[in-house]
Amino acid sequence: MSSSPDLAANVPAPSASLQAGLARSLLGLALRGAARLAKMLAVLLAIAIVNFLLIHLAPGDPATVLAGQSGAADPQFIAQLRHSFGLDRPLLVQLWLYLRHIAMLDLGTSYTQDRPVLGLILDRLPATLLLTGAAFAFALIAGIALGALAARRAGKATDTAVTILALAFYATPIFWVGLMLVLVFSVWLGWLPSFGMETVGAGYRGLDHWLDVGRYLILPALTLGLFYMAVYARLTRAAMVEVAGQDFIRTARAKGLTEGRILRRHILRNALLPVVTFAGIQAGQLIGGSVLVEAVFAWPGIGQLAFNALLARDYPVLLGVFLCTAAMVVVFNLATDLLYRLIDPRMAP
Amino acid sequence: MQDGITRRQALAAGGLAALGLMRVAEAEAAGIAPKRGGLLQSVITPEPPILILGVNQQAPTLEVGSKIYQGLLEFSETLEPKPLLAKSWEISADKTRYTFHLQPGVLWHDGEKFTADDVIFSIMQFNMTLAPRARAVFASIKSATAPDPMTVVLTLAQPFEPFLLMFDVTATPMMPKHIYDGTDYRTNPHNQTPIGTGPFQLDHWQRGSFIRLKRFEKYWKPGQPYLDGIVYRVIPDSQSRALALQTGQIALTSGNDIEPFDIPRFRAMPTLAIETKGWEMFSPLAWLELNNRVKPLDDVRVRQAISHAIDRKFIAERLWFGTAKPATSPIASTTRYHDPAAHLQDYDPKKAMALLDEAGLKPGAGGVRFTLRHLELPYGEVWTRLSEYIRAALGKIGIALTMESTDPGGWASRMSNWNYDTTINYLYQFGDPTLGVERSYVSSNIKKVVFTNTEGYSNPEVDALFAKARVAPDTASRRKDFYAVQKLLIEQVPVVWLIELTFPTIHKKTLHDVITLGTGVQGCFDDVFLA
């Protein structure tokens, strides 16, 4: 079923033509890869240009913000700042310089913090990836498990319970969930810390450090993950119920396969495609999707960096974060496509 | 994780703190002896971009930076100068020569000696280049000399009575010449590792998470500071900050950390003290800014009517929950030369409507006389509530406001371009009307820059009074001029003054001597202790 007709036709052919065929298909693969890469870069370039222009369209610039926040200013102060930020040049010149710099992987220097933007982003990236990664894993595992459970007991009490739970988390605003979790687990029960990423000044090392971080991670990761968990649970349940009613499942059952094997190999695998699609979308948001949760839980991630940069009109930082987020989305789209083929070989072109 | 206090020590400190709590009342009566040790957990909002004073003068930068850097002087709650890096000073009889004698034995955090060269560099170069406030005043310094390494003599072109107020750390921090001389101050690589003379030095800054300061062991006051260190946590959400204070994870909040509507619940907590002192140097005065160029706001009767329509007591008590005071004058009551007899238009909507009628602005359809745009101040929820109150209050006398919201960058930009009808604004007064009040009303300062005379008010009489008071050498004649200008401005209503802000400082009662200066939490904290 999976071997293509021309490959089958190639089998009895002489070895020279086999090599030529192989070379041709390798070349085709390389070409397709190059085309794909070029497309990705073009998308990134377009995003960079649009970001740049959009940011400069907003009224106000970093110099006026700084003047506004320092409580006193004179025209010389503002001119000084604009000049040192290079904002006194024509916009197109600024755009050209910006593109030239990012082509050399130089994201510039923060206006307000006077540090390289790449360093600022890399400083914050691990915290965000830890948070969003944990939330992602939690959402995926718990969501699929709950969905599978509900599908297996379709129509029974367990199914109803899971469906209601999923609906509740799907419909509840994320910050409200966060505040409630804090209220229950930090204020009433006192089990978990309500903000930050580690116990400052505790001096933990090695495993103790990670356990400490883990305690701080639970509430924000739950808050961020519950919504997606609900989505995955609903998707998995719906897809599994649909697949379970199809003919090939009846065939599998008639062959005498065990229910567990049917569930894992035949139903779940076929039902996973919509879940993977959605997971691909969520994964693309791993960097940018946690601004709110980071703010509520004082999690020192990239969301906070972007938010502060936005308020301060720190263009290089903001553009840097945007670009990284965009790159992440593009990469995860590619990864999702590859994963499709792994799960369902029919998807191969 | 970094070195520091172990968990056990932290727990022990917590236990001690609880003990201290019980004996606080009796101990306070007996006068508690300062105790060495302890880590102060505080919060900073928003996170400062950099800690170098002068390069950045935002409030959070000042709050942290004032522990690292120091000025020549500091100022009491009545704005009297107190010695700091200058142990004494003299002023010549003609009020133009200032001689500062420096504190001996002061070291920078990198071990270098602090000398008169640093002082002259800080005044004449560093702050002169970077800080608009310093530039405006120090431009009139005729000469700055150091007869010996411990003495600085500054000679002014003409007398300037508020001159000493410029030597607080918040106006003119002392910066190390050996690090900054001949470099671009804004991009100096040492900007990531501040070097000051203050009681605390930067230990570790985990961006987005916390700034930790540790005791500078070679601080020039023997035995001080008492605290081992200070941790400033970065908590962006105001409800999370309130929670941290409530659960005791934070021992000190200040400024805008806690929203005014949360204050009543903290007043009820016996373990916490709430102070509104410590803002005398800044005396932030909030007003409804009226663009005097926009019709009909160019009519003084309309401006007076708006002033009559607003119930300032309501704002102070119901929006700020008693942490603000109704304004009575363009010069705040804690600023020098405030006229205690001054008072603004009474709350009297009937009179307001009569004034509008007199100005020929009769109510049209739906009782609306005219419509104005109102730009909200994007600095937190309480300001939005204030704008909503003003819309309601002005609605009652037939002035309709269309609300417009923006972010800090957009607000500053629109102010700079005079692109607004009405907005809320608040400005620091810096202790003296010449330093912090004059700039908002004199016509020479009508500029396309935020925090100038953006409302475009122009009155030669006002200009003359401020100009006279600026150079008058003695307090008596300055007082006369300032009292006159207050009377004139109150009658003219260039802007509608609303409230004097006093941002509450909330701290655990186990934390002592927090507010001892007119600069409050922007003091150096070398005498703060936990007991």
XYZ file of N, CA and C in Angstrom, chain A residues 29-30 32 34 60 62 109 118 131 153 163 171 187 207 214 237 249 253 280 282 311 339 341:
69
model
N 14.404 15.834 -3.726
C 14.243 16.085 -2.294
C 14.993 17.351 -1.893
N 16.248 17.435 -2.410
C 17.062 18.603 -2.065
C 16.414 19.867 -2.596
N 13.234 20.304 -3.244
C 12.039 20.605 -2.448
C 12.435 21.227 -1.115
N 15.185 22.907 -0.498
C 15.674 24.277 -0.720
C 14.512 25.224 -0.940
N 4.460 58.089 19.092
C 5.403 58.094 20.203
C 6.610 57.254 19.884
N 10.727 55.878 21.645
C 11.375 55.618 22.934
C 11.854 56.898 23.619
N 20.936 46.410 19.861
C 21.149 46.661 21.289
C 19.915 47.339 21.861
N 20.055 39.874 21.541
C 20.131 38.413 21.480
C 20.383 37.844 22.875
N 8.374 26.868 31.140
C 6.959 27.057 31.484
C 6.047 26.512 30.384
N -15.451 5.197 27.152
C -16.681 5.062 27.935
C -17.782 5.956 27.367
N -16.297 15.407 29.727
C -16.788 16.423 28.786
C -17.111 17.732 29.513
N -13.927 27.132 28.550
C -14.700 28.373 28.542
C -14.212 29.393 29.575
N -2.813 30.884 49.023
C -3.335 31.656 50.147
C -4.009 30.761 51.172
N 19.842 18.998 42.439
C 18.486 18.476 42.471
C 17.569 19.374 43.302
N 10.554 23.429 40.416
C 9.372 22.633 40.120
C 8.161 23.097 40.924
N -11.454 12.897 21.941
C -12.701 12.158 22.148
C -13.515 12.109 20.853
N -12.246 -0.992 11.943
C -12.204 -1.338 13.357
C -12.997 -2.634 13.572
N -11.594 -6.096 14.995
C -12.240 -6.836 16.071
C -12.522 -8.271 15.621
N 0.613 21.493 16.839
C 1.556 22.270 16.030
C 1.317 23.750 16.187
N -0.151 25.174 18.786
C 0.205 25.576 20.148
C 1.720 25.682 20.310
N 5.999 48.723 26.385
C 5.689 49.946 27.118
C 6.788 50.986 26.954
N 5.818 15.441 11.113
C 5.186 14.532 12.056
C 3.964 13.859 11.446
N 3.616 12.870 8.467
C 4.066 11.747 7.639
C 4.437 10.545 8.482
